[in-house]
Each structure stands twice: as structure tokens, then as C-alpha cells.
């Protein structure tokens, strides 16, 4: 996909997929393991989920490469398999994509903050993202999704790295508090403006909170950028049950209702994050089509 094709695609509402991790855990994936290798070992479980998202109306499905960067894989002793892991996982999603369904290469934070003391620098982040994005692009993704980002500087490095190795569109979403503040400092509006200037093709928020808490944040982002605004929130705020599982507060119909309000306030690229399922995406699809 070219950046111009992405721009035309987002002239109408673009429907993303919903959560991956929370659904895989519901299907038996243990906590604390490497999600990427678990998916490789449980291909059918993952593909069943993505088929359901496509059936529900998702136009973009995220390849399960979320933690496939060198720093995250090093925590599991898997840096020597970075190319194999990313290529295999893109292949799982590519097998399902049909006309009108696009595959996003999913990238995320290293979990580290770019600091002045040099423990983790912009150059470190740039090289990390450059390596993963090049593998993803060569594997056949249609666009890039940098999501659940917690640091503006690191996200800028991701955009710069992506644009240095390919011409694919890049969507960027920060994870924020209900007031738009970012955990490492700054806020979603500052991030959106900076990322647009750096060459991002769509900006917004994902994860953290539910759509009912993000109306003013989405509206403010829309007022300050000229590119599409993304909203991919959780299924409301979770509570923890007596088994340690997160239980989210919204059902599919409530989620879709609040997402329509976000669309009315400027979001045009929409989907769901933690706690959402294909039923949530189907409800959202039916409410906007």
C-alpha cells in the first residue's frame, strides 16, 4: 500500500481489528511467555481469531509481531530468531488477507525510555525499529502500526526508522490516561503534532482506557492535526477477578455506541484493544455502515 492509497482509504471510516493478547490468553496462552513463539506454535488458534475479525468487518488485521523487536526478544533469548519469527507471523496473517483486507506489521515500545544519560538512546531505538520494520516490509505487510507507545521520543524514532527503510504508511498510537497524559511525560496532543511533522500517516490512541473516557482527547487531537485520527481503546475499564483475570466493563453494543461518539468527534480509523473480541468489531461495523 502506498501512502496515497492509505490517504484515500481513510477518506471513509477505516475499521481495524480488536484485541489479540487478551483473546489468546482466553484461549489458553499463559502469562509471562513469549507471545510471538506461542502464536507460532498455535497457528490455528491465532488464525481462527483473525478470520473472525475479517468476518466481523475488519479492513486491517494486525500481524502478531507486537513484541518482535530485538530488545523484547532478547528477554526470551530469541534475538537469533528475529527474522524467522517476524516473517512467519506476517505469513500467518497474509494467508488470511483477501481483497479489501490489509495486513499491518505491528510494532511497539521496547519498554525502555530514551534518557539523557545514554542508557537507551534515540540511535538505539532507531536501529531497533529499522531492523524489525525492514523484515516486516520484506515479508509483505501493507502498512505499519506502532501501537501502545509510551514515549514520544521513541515513537518518533519508530517513524524515522520506518521511513528510512520503506515507503509504507505508518499509523502511530500512544497509550494514555483519560486526560490524554502519557505515562513517560507529555500528552497525546503534543505527540500527535510531533508525529505528523515527522511523517506519520495517522495518529491517535490505543489501550489504557475505554472509549467513554476519550472524547475530549480525540477531539483535541483532531483539532491539531490534518491526518486521520485513530481510536483503538479497551472494552472499558477492567476489574480483576478472584483468579487474577481482567474483566472489562463494556459489552459490544455499549462499546460500539461510545465509539460512534468518538467518530463524531474526529476519529476515522477505529478498532478495539484489550477486552474486545470479534463481537465488538461486528457491533462497531454494524453501527457505522
C-alpha positions as a printed NumPy array, in Angstrom:
array([[  0.   ,   0.   ,   0.   ],
       [  1.279,   3.476,  -0.836],
       [  0.813,   6.453,   1.424],
       [ -1.556,   7.939,  -1.146],
       [ -3.63 ,   4.758,  -1.208],
       [ -3.836,   4.895,   2.58 ],
       [ -4.959,   8.511,   2.443],
       [ -7.764,   7.602,   0.037],
       [ -8.729,   4.588,   2.149],
       [ -9.149,   6.82 ,   5.188],
       [-11.489,   9.239,   3.453],
       [-14.147,   6.897,   4.849],
       [-14.124,   5.186,   8.231],
       [-11.376,   2.549,   8.292],
       [-12.151,  -0.405,  10.556],
       [ -9.24 ,  -2.081,  12.33 ],
       [ -9.334,  -5.322,  14.287],
       [ -9.744,  -5.822,  18.033],
       [ -7.589,  -7.285,  20.772],
       [ -5.114, -10.092,  20.174],
       [ -3.386, -10.73 ,  23.514],
       [ -6.451, -10.872,  25.764],
       [ -8.164, -13.257,  23.333],
       [ -5.117, -15.513,  23.106],
       [ -4.984, -15.693,  26.901],
       [ -8.655, -16.635,  26.921],
       [ -7.698, -19.429,  24.524],
       [ -5.02 , -20.778,  26.846],
       [ -1.878, -18.707,  26.329],
       [ -0.031, -18.483,  29.682],
       [  1.148, -15.194,  31.138],
       [  4.827, -14.315,  31.051],
       [  5.819, -16.312,  27.978],
       [  6.898, -15.027,  24.567],
       [  3.628, -14.34 ,  22.775],
       [  5.258, -14.498,  19.358],
       [  6.611, -18.042,  19.754],
       [  3.354, -19.204,  21.368],
       [  1.459, -17.988,  18.318],
       [  3.908, -19.8  ,  16.027],
       [  3.182, -22.993,  17.975],
       [ -0.603, -22.378,  17.953],
       [ -1.202, -21.114,  14.425],
       [ -4.804, -22.311,  14.151],
       [ -5.897, -20.557,  17.36 ],
       [ -4.479, -17.27 ,  16.101],
       [ -5.831, -17.627,  12.585],
       [ -9.276, -18.518,  13.904],
       [ -9.274, -15.189,  15.762],
       [ -8.2  , -13.226,  12.707],
       [-10.737, -14.975,  10.486],
       [-13.4  , -13.898,  12.937],
       [-12.208, -10.286,  12.779],
       [-12.323, -10.343,   8.987],
       [-15.833, -11.81 ,   9.071],
       [-16.821,  -9.097,  11.558],
       [-15.725,  -6.4  ,   9.121],
       [-12.093,  -5.574,   9.901],
       [-10.351,  -3.988,   6.941],
       [ -6.948,  -4.071,   8.655],
       [ -5.658,  -7.03 ,  10.649],
       [ -2.54 ,  -6.73 ,  12.784],
       [  0.161,  -9.365,  12.27 ],
       [  1.136, -10.712,  15.728],
       [  4.61 ,  -9.12 ,  15.65 ],
       [  3.916,  -6.758,  18.581],
       [  6.94 ,  -7.82 ,  20.648],
       [  9.103,  -8.857,  17.73 ],
       [ 11.828,  -6.258,  18.154],
       [ 15.373,  -7.164,  19.202],
       [ 15.123,  -5.8  ,  22.761],
       [ 11.898,  -7.633,  23.592],
       [ 13.04 , -10.896,  22.009],
       [ 16.33 , -10.697,  23.938],
       [ 14.339, -11.09 ,  27.158],
       [ 13.443, -14.588,  25.94 ],
       [ 16.843, -15.414,  24.437],
       [ 15.447, -15.207,  20.918],
       [ 17.451, -12.482,  19.148],
       [ 18.924, -15.039,  16.76 ],
       [ 15.386, -15.827,  15.538],
       [ 14.165, -12.258,  14.93 ],
       [ 13.836, -12.617,  11.148],
       [ 12.275, -16.089,  11.29 ],
       [  9.725, -15.036,  13.932],
       [  8.615, -11.85 ,  12.192],
       [  8.441, -13.421,   8.728],
       [  6.485, -16.422,   9.979],
       [  3.945, -14.3  ,  11.839],
       [  3.384, -11.945,   8.898],
       [  2.834, -15.048,   6.805],
       [  0.056, -16.247,   9.137],
       [ -1.877, -13.015,   8.584],
       [ -1.066, -12.809,   4.869],
       [ -2.623, -16.248,   4.374],
       [ -5.961, -14.823,   5.534],
       [ -5.943, -11.402,   3.884],
       [ -8.21 , -11.158,   0.862],
       [ -9.284,  -8.278,  -1.371],
       [-10.075,  -5.27 ,   0.798],
       [ -8.241,  -6.661,   3.859],
       [ -4.802,  -5.297,   4.659],
       [ -2.053,  -6.597,   6.951],
       [ -0.369,  -4.204,   9.377],
       [  3.052,  -5.002,  10.743],
       [  2.599,  -4.457,  14.473],
       [  5.449,  -2.828,  16.415],
       [  5.593,  -1.448,  19.927],
       [  7.784,   0.031,  22.627],
       [ 10.975,  -1.598,  23.822],
       [  9.78 ,  -0.917,  27.342],
       [ 12.717,   1.435,  27.882],
       [ 12.791,   5.228,  27.948],
       [ 15.124,   7.366,  25.881],
       [ 17.135,   9.244,  28.5  ],
       [ 19.815,  11.893,  28.651],
       [ 22.278,   9.585,  30.44 ],
       [ 22.61 ,   7.379,  27.373],
       [ 21.395,   4.015,  28.712],
       [ 18.891,   3.892,  25.843],
       [ 19.344,   6.471,  23.11 ],
       [ 17.418,   7.66 ,  20.083],
       [ 20.004,   5.879,  17.928],
       [ 19.41 ,   2.609,  19.807],
       [ 15.674,   2.915,  19.213],
       [ 16.145,   3.905,  15.57 ],
       [ 18.302,   0.849,  14.838],
       [ 15.934,  -1.48 ,  16.709],
       [ 12.892,  -0.321,  14.724],
       [ 14.817,  -0.12 ,  11.464],
       [ 15.74 ,  -3.793,  11.779],
       [ 12.22 ,  -5.004,  12.558],
       [ 10.42 ,  -2.791,  10.042],
       [ 12.725,  -3.872,   7.225],
       [ 11.98 ,  -7.526,   7.996],
       [  8.237,  -6.817,   8.143],
       [  8.27 ,  -4.848,   4.89 ],
       [ 10.228,  -7.581,   3.114],
       [  7.74 , -10.144,   4.469],
       [  4.865,  -8.407,   2.686],
       [  2.976,  -6.157,   5.114],
       [  0.763,  -3.422,   3.667],
       [  1.339,  -0.815,   6.378],
       [  2.919,  -0.373,   9.814],
       [  1.156,   0.074,  13.153],
       [  3.252,   1.426,  16.021],
       [  0.923,   0.898,  18.965],
       [  0.769,   1.075,  22.763],
       [  3.667,   3.523,  22.647],
       [  4.622,   5.118,  25.969],
       [  7.315,   7.606,  24.977],
       [  7.108,  10.342,  22.35 ],
       [ 10.831,  10.259,  21.536],
       [ 10.835,   6.506,  20.988],
       [  7.763,   6.767,  18.75 ],
       [  9.484,   9.441,  16.685],
       [ 12.427,   7.054,  16.296],
       [  9.995,   4.399,  15.051],
       [  8.568,   6.764,  12.418],
       [ 12.015,   7.893,  11.293],
       [ 13.238,   4.295,  11.127],
       [ 10.215,   3.13 ,   9.136],
       [ 10.546,   5.948,   6.639],
       [ 14.255,   5.169,   6.231],
       [ 13.68 ,   1.596,   5.039],
       [ 10.312,   1.651,   3.233],
       [  7.572,   3.853,   1.811],
       [  4.701,   2.136,   3.623],
       [  2.118,   4.13 ,   5.591],
       [  2.681,   4.198,   9.345],
       [ -0.045,   4.553,  11.968],
       [  1.032,   5.605,  15.468],
       [ -0.964,   5.291,  18.674],
       [  0.081,   6.281,  22.167],
       [ -1.353,   4.727,  25.307],
       [ -2.667,   7.488,  27.58 ],
       [ -4.584,   8.324,  30.725],
       [ -8.156,   9.582,  30.397],
       [ -6.878,  13.181,  30.4  ],
       [ -4.543,  12.439,  27.477],
       [ -1.34 ,  12.385,  29.505],
       [  1.37 ,   9.909,  28.51 ],
       [  2.98 ,   7.79 ,  31.218],
       [  6.506,   8.983,  30.451],
       [  5.547,  12.656,  30.143],
       [  3.799,  14.88 ,  27.626],
       [  0.345,  14.278,  26.239],
       [ -1.427,  12.769,  23.258],
       [ -1.931,  16.105,  21.501],
       [  1.768,  17.022,  21.662],
       [  2.636,  13.533,  20.457],
       [  0.186,  13.701,  17.554],
       [  1.518,  17.038,  16.335],
       [  5.14 ,  15.857,  16.573],
       [  4.405,  12.565,  14.842],
       [  2.549,  14.238,  11.979],
       [  5.532,  16.538,  11.467],
       [  7.831,  13.501,  11.444],
       [  5.835,  11.833,   8.679],
       [  3.261,   9.606,  10.384],
       [  0.203,   8.922,   8.229],
       [ -2.338,   8.589,  11.076],
       [ -2.082,   9.25 ,  14.807],
       [ -4.122,   8.622,  17.916],
       [ -4.549,   6.437,  20.97 ],
       [ -4.946,   2.798,  21.895],
       [ -5.294,   0.683,  25.038],
       [ -5.387,   2.048,  28.634],
       [ -8.979,   3.214,  28.965],
       [-12.404,   2.81 ,  27.376],
       [-13.939,   4.909,  24.59 ],
       [-16.236,   6.697,  27.045],
       [-13.188,   8.413,  28.596],
       [-11.534,   9.605,  25.411],
       [-13.97 ,  12.021,  23.779],
       [-12.083,  15.202,  24.65 ],
       [ -8.72 ,  13.615,  23.82 ],
       [ -9.86 ,  12.534,  20.362],
       [-11.492,  15.901,  19.71 ],
       [ -8.314,  17.755,  20.714],
       [ -6.098,  15.582,  18.534],
       [ -8.426,  16.132,  15.561],
       [ -8.292,  19.906,  16.093],
       [ -4.487,  19.896,  15.963],
       [ -3.584,  17.582,  13.078],
       [ -4.531,  17.243,   9.425],
       [ -4.026,  13.47 ,   9.158],
       [ -6.526,  10.751,  10.207],
       [ -7.108,  10.189,  13.928],
       [ -7.029,   6.651,  15.336],
       [ -9.075,   5.374,  18.284],
       [ -8.447,   1.764,  19.405],
       [ -9.436,   1.749,  23.102],
       [-10.102,  -1.034,  25.567],
       [-13.545,  -2.501,  26.275],
       [-13.957,  -0.112,  29.188],
       [-12.054,  -0.141,  32.456],
       [-11.142,  -3.581,  33.805],
       [-11.591,  -5.056,  37.253],
       [ -9.562,  -8.037,  38.451],
       [-11.496, -11.144,  39.427],
       [-10.529, -13.6  ,  42.163],
       [ -8.432, -15.607,  39.673],
       [ -6.386, -12.575,  38.668],
       [ -8.078, -12.12 ,  35.304],
       [ -9.033,  -8.725,  33.897],
       [-12.786,  -8.347,  33.396],
       [-13.783,  -5.428,  31.184],
       [-16.844,  -3.297,  31.827],
       [-18.391,  -2.916,  28.359],
       [-20.4  ,  -5.237,  26.177],
       [-20.16 ,  -4.992,  22.37 ],
       [-23.215,  -2.749,  21.997],
       [-22.041,  -0.257,  24.632],
       [-18.587,  -0.195,  23.096],
       [-19.978,   0.483,  19.625],
       [-22.22 ,   3.236,  20.963],
       [-19.312,   5.069,  22.59 ],
       [-17.104,   4.521,  19.54 ],
       [-19.708,   6.295,  17.41 ],
       [-19.281,   9.306,  19.679],
       [-15.508,   9.185,  19.105],
       [-16.148,   9.077,  15.367],
       [-18.432,  12.099,  15.662],
       [-15.572,  13.869,  17.45 ],
       [-12.978,  13.172,  14.791],
       [-11.801,   9.552,  14.863],
       [-11.805,   7.951,  11.419],
       [ -9.555,   4.915,  11.948],
       [-11.184,   2.769,  14.625],
       [-10.95 ,  -0.615,  16.315],
       [-10.56 ,  -2.164,  19.733],
       [ -7.811,  -3.099,  22.17 ],
       [ -7.77 ,  -5.161,  25.383],
       [-11.026,  -6.933,  26.194],
       [-12.537,  -6.512,  22.739],
       [-13.461,  -9.521,  20.613],
       [-14.808, -10.07 ,  17.098],
       [-18.289,  -9.425,  18.531],
       [-17.154,  -5.892,  19.462],
       [-15.825,  -5.258,  15.962],
       [-19.05 ,  -6.638,  14.44 ],
       [-21.13 ,  -4.294,  16.625],
       [-18.901,  -1.374,  15.66 ],
       [-19.092,  -2.311,  11.974],
       [-22.89 ,  -2.553,  12.073],
       [-23.198,   0.796,  13.848],
       [-21.208,   2.736,  11.257],
       [-22.108,   1.019,   7.995]])
